[in-house]
Short mmCIF file of C-alpha atoms in Angstrom, two decimals:
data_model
loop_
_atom_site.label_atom_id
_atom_site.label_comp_id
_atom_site.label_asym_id
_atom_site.label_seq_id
_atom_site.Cartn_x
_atom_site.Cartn_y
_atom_site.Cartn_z
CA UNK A 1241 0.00 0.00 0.00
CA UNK A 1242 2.78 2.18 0.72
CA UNK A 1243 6.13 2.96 -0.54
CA UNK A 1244 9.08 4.98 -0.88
CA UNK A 1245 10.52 7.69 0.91
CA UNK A 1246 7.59 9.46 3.56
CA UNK A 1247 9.77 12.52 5.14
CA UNK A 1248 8.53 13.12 8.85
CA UNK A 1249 8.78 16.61 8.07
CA UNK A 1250 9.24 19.15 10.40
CA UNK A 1251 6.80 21.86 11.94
CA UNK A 1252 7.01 25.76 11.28
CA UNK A 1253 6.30 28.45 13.56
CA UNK A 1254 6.73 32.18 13.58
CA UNK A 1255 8.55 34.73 15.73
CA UNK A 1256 5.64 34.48 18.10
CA UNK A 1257 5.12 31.00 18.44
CA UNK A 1258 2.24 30.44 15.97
CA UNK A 1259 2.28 27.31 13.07
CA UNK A 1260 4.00 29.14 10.28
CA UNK A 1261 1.62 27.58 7.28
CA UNK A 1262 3.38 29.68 4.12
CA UNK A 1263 6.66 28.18 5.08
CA UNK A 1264 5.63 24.70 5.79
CA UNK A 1265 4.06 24.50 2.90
CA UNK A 1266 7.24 25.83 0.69
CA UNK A 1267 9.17 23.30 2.40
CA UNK A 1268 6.63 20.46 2.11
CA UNK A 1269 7.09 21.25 -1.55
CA UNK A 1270 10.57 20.73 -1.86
CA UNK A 1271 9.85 17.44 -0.20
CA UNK A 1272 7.54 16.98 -3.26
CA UNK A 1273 9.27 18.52 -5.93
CA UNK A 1274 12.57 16.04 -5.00
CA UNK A 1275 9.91 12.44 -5.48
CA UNK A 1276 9.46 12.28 -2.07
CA UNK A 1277 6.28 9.58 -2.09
CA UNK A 1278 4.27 11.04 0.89
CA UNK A 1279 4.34 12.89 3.92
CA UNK A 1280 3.87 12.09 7.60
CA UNK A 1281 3.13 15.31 9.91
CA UNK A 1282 3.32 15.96 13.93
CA UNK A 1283 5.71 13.43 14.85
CA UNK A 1284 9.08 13.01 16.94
CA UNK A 1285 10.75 15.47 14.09
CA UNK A 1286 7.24 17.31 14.32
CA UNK A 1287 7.03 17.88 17.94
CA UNK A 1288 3.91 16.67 17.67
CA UNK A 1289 3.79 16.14 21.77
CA UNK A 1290 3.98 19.78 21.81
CA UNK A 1291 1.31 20.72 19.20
CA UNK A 1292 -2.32 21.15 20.62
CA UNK A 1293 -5.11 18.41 18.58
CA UNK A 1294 -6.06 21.49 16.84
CA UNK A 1295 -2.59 22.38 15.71
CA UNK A 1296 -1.78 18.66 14.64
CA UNK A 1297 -4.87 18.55 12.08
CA UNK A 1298 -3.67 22.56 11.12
CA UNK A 1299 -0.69 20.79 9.73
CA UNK A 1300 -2.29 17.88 8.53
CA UNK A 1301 -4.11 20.38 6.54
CA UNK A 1302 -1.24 22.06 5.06
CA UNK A 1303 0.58 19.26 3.92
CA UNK A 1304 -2.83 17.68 2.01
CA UNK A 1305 -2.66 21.02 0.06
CA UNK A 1306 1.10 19.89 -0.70
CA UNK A 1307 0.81 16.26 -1.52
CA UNK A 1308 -1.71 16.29 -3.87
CA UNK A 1309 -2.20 12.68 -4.80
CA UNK A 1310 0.07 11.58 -2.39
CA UNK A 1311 -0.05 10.05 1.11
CA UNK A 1312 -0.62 11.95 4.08
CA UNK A 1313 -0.24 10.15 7.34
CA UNK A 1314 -0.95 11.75 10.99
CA UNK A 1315 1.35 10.73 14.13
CA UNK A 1316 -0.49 9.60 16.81
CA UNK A 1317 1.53 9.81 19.59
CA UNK A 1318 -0.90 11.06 22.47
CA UNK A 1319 -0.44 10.11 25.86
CA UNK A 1320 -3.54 8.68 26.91
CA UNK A 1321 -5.61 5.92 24.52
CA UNK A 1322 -8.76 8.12 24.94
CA UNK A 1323 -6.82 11.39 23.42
CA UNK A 1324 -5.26 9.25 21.05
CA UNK A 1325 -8.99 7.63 19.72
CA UNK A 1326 -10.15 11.08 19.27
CA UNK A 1327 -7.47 12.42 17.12
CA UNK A 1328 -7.39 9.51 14.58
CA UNK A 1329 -11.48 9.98 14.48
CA UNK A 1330 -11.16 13.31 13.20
CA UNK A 1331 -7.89 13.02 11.70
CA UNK A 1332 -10.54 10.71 9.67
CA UNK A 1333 -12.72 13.05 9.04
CA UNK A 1334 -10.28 15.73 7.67
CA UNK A 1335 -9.30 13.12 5.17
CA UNK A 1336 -5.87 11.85 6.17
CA UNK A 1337 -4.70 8.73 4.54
CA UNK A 1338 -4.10 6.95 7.58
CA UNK A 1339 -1.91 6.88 10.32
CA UNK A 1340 1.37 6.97 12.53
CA UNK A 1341 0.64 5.35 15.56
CA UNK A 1342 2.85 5.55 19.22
CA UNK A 1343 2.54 3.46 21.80
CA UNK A 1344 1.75 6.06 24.94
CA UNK A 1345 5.49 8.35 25.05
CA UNK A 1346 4.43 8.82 28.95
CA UNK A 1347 2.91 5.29 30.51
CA UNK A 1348 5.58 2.45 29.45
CA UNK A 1349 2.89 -0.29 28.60
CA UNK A 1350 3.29 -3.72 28.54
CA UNK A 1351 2.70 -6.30 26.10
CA UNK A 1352 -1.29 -6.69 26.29
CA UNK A 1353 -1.56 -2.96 26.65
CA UNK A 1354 0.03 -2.04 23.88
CA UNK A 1355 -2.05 -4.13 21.46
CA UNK A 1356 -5.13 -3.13 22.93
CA UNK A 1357 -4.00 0.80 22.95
CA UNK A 1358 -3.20 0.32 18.84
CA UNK A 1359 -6.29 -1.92 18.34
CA UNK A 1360 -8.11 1.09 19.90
CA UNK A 1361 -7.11 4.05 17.80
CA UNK A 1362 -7.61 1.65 14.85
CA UNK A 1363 -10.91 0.92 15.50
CA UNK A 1364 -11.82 4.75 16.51
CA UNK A 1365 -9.55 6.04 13.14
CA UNK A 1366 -10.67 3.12 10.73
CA UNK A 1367 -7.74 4.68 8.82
CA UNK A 1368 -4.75 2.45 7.39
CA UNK A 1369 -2.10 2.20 10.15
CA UNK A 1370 1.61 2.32 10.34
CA UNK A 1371 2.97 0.88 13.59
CA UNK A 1372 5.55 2.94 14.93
CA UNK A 1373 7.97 0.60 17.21
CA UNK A 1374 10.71 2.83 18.90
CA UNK A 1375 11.64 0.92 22.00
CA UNK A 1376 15.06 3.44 22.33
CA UNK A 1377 12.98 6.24 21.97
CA UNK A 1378 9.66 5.63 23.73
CA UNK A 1379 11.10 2.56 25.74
CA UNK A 1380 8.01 0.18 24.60
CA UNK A 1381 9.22 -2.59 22.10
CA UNK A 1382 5.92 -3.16 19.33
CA UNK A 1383 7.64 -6.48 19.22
CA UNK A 1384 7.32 -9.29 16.12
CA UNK A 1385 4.75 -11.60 18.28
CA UNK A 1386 3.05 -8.60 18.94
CA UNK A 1387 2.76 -7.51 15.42
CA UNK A 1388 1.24 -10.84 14.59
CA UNK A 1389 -1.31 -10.47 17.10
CA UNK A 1390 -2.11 -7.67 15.21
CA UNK A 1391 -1.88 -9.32 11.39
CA UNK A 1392 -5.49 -10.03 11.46
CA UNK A 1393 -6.46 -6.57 11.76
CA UNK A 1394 -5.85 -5.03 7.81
CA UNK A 1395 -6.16 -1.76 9.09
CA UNK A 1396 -2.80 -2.36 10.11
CA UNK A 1397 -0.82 -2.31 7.10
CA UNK A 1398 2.86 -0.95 7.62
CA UNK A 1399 5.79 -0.67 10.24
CA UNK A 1400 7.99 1.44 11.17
CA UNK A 1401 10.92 -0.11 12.26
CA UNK A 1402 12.68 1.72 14.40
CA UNK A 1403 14.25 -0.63 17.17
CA UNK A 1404 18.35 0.36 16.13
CA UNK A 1405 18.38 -3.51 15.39
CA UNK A 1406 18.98 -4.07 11.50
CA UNK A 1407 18.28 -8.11 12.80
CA UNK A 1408 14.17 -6.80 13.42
CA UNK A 1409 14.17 -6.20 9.44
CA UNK A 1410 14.84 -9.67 8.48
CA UNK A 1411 12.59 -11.14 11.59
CA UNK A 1412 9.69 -9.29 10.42
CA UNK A 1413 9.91 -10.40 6.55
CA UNK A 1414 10.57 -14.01 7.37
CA UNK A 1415 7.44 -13.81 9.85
CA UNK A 1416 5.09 -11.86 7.68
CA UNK A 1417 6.45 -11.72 4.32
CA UNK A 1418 4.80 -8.65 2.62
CA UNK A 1419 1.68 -8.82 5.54
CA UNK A 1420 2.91 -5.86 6.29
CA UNK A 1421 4.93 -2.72 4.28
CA UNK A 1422 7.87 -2.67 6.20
CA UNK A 1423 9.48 1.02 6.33
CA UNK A 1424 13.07 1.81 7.74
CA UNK A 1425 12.45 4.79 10.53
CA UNK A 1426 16.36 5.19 11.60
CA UNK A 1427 18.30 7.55 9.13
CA UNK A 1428 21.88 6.13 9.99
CA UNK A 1429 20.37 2.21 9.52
CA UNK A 1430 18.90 2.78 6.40
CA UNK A 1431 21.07 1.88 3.57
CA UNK A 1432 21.17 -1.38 5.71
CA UNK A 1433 17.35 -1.59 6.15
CA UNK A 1434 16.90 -1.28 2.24
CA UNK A 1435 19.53 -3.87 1.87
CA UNK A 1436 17.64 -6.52 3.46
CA UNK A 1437 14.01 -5.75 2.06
CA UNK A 1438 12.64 -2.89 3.79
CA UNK A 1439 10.65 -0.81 1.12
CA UNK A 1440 10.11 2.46 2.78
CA UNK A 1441 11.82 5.04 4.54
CA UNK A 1442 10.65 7.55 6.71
CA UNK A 1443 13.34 9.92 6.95
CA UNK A 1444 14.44 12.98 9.04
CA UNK A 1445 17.26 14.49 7.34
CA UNK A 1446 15.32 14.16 3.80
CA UNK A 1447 13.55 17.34 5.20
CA UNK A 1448 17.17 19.47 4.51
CA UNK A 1449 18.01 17.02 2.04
CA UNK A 1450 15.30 15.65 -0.19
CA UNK A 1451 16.86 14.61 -2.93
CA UNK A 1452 20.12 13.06 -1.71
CA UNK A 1453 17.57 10.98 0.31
CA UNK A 1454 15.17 10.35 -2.77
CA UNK A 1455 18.18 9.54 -4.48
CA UNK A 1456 19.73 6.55 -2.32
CA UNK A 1457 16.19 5.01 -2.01
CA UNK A 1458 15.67 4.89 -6.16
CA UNK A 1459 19.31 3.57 -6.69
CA UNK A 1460 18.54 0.72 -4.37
CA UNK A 1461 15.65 0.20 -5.66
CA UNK A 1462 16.57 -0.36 -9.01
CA UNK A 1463 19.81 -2.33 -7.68
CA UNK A 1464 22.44 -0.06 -8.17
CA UNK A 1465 24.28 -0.39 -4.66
CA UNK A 1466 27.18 0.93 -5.47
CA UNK A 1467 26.19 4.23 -6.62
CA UNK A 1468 23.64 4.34 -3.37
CA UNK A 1469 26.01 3.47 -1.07
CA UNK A 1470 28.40 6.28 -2.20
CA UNK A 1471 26.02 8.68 -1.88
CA UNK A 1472 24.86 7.19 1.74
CA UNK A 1473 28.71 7.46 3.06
CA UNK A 1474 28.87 11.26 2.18
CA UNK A 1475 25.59 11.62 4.06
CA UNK A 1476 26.48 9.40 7.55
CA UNK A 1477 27.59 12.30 9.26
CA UNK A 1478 24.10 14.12 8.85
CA UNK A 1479 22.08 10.95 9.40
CA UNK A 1480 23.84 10.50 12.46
CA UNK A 1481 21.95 14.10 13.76
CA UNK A 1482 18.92 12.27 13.40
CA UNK A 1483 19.58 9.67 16.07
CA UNK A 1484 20.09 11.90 18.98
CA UNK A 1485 18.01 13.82 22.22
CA UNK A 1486 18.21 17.47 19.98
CA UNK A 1487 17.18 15.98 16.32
CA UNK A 1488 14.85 18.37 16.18
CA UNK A 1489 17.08 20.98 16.76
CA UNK A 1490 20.05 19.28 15.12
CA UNK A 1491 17.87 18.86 12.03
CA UNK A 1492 16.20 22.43 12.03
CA UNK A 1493 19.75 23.61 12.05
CA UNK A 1494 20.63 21.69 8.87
CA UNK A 1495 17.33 23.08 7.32
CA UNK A 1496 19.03 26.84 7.83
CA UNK A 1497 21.77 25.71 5.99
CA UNK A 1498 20.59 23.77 3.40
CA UNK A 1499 16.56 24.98 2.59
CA UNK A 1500 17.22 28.45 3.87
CA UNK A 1501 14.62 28.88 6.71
CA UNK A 1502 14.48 28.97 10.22
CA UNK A 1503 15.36 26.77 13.34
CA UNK A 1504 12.61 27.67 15.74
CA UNK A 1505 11.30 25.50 17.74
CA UNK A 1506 8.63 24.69 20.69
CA UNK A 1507 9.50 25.28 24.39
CA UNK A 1508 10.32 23.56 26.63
CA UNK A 1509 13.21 23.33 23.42
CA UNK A 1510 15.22 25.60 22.37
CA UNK A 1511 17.63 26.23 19.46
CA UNK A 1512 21.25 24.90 19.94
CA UNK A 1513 23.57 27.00 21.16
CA UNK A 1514 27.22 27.19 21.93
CA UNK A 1515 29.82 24.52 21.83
CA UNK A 1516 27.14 22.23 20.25
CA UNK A 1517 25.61 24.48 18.26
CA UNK A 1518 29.13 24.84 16.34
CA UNK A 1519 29.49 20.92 16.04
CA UNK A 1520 26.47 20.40 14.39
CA UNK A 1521 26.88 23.56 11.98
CA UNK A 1522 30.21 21.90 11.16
CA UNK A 1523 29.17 18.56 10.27
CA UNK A 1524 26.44 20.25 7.87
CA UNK A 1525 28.69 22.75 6.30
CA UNK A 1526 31.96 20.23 5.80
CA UNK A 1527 28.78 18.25 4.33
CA UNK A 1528 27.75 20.80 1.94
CA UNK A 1529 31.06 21.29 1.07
CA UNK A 1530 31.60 18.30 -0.57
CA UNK A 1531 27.80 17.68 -1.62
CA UNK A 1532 27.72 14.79 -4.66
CA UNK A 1533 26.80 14.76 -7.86
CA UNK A 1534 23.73 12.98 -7.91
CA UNK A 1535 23.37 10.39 -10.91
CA UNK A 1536 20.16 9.51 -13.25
CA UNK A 1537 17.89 7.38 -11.58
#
């Protein structure tokens, strides 16, 4: 059902703290204009924890104008299952394409409780579903017997694979086969990911980066390694911002650099500063310095 590279793009807001909608949506277009394949809003990268419900479906909003055609998935990554049933109902009824769904960030569930919590906003969406299983981030594990428990359920249709453990790729394709669209959510893993099957890619550095990223997921795709994996060693040292405590800020710097826009974020974050401030604005500028030539794909 779904394929490619889905950028979890980042959110916008003015000098005063308000969703900046005009520059979103010139991002969100560079996104499109590179072959990105779809578009998943209000998430980690998103700060979707800090957006209110009506924000969230603001975005959502935004990035439908954007995509045209093409896929737009919601994060749900609410704290409570009751909060989380009533966003995917009306992300429903706005018309979203389906959804990103987070075990609670806050309450650590265990196994039975986190099927039931992603059977729940299922059921109240009645949207497609992407499983989002982050155990380093969130510290709850959407394991592989847990995903089966959930195979009868075709709501369910994708994963994002985001344990740090390229060994969960090949566990979930010899379980399931294609059950389920498996999609590779750790920048620095995913030449490796696509390597052993995964078909999707929801990225974070795409967002200053589109079509490097675009790029590495059509060479593998029509088995040029080489040429992929070139590109993917020139752009380790920015995928490696995405798998930190400050991606959001480490990434909203890169977007300064490299889309020309802004690095504001939400409180309680703020923009890097200082000593690491000047590492991260050195790893994108060395970067750009020696940006490849990207090939015909």
């Amino acid at each position: 059902m779904w394929t490619g590279v889905f950028p979890a793009v980042t959110t916008k807001f003015t000098a005063d703290d308000r969703l900046d909608h005009a520059e979103m949506e010139r991002c969100f277009n560079l996104q499109m204009e590179a072959g990105c394949d779809g578009i998943i809003v209000c998430g980690s990268l998103g700060e979707g924890p800090m957006l209110s419900p009506d924000e969230k479906l603001e975005v959502l909003k935004t990035a439908q104008k954007v995509a045209g055609k093409k896929p737009v998935l919601l994060t749900v990554n609410e704290a409570g299952t009751r909060e989380a049933a009533s966003i995917a109902r009306r992300a429903a009824k706005e018309g979203a394409n389906g959804l990103m769904v987070v075990p609670s960030p806050i309450y650590h569930t265990n196994a039975e409780e986190t099927v039931a919590a992603l059977r729940a906003v299922a059921e109240a969406g009645d949207l497609p579903v992407m499983i989002y299983s982050n155990r380093l981030a969130y510290r709850v594990d959407v394991t592989v017997d847990q995903m089966e428990e959930l195979a009868s359920d075709k709501r369910f249709v994708a994963i994002k694979e985001s344990s740090d453990d390229i060994r969960r790729s090949t566990e979930i394709i010899n379980r399931f086969g294609d059950r389920y669209d498996l999609f590779t959510g750790v920048d620095n893993l995913a030449f490796e990911a696509l390597s052993v099957g995964a078909i999707g890619w929801v990225a974070g550095l795409v967002t200053a980066f589109p079509r490097e990223t675009v790029a590495i997921y059509q060479l593998m795709k029509q088995g040029r390694r080489e040429e992929a994996l070139a590109i993917y060693r020139w752009f380790r040292p920015l995928l490696d911002l995405d798998v930190s405590t400050y991606l959001v800020q480490n990434i909203k710097l890169a977007e300064v650099f490299a889309i020309d826009t802004n690095d504001r974020v939400r409180m309680p974050r703020q923009p890097l500063s200082g000593e690491r401030r000047k590492a991260v604005e050195k790893i994108v500028k060395d970067a750009l310095a020696v940006r490849p030539k990207l090939p015909q794909f």
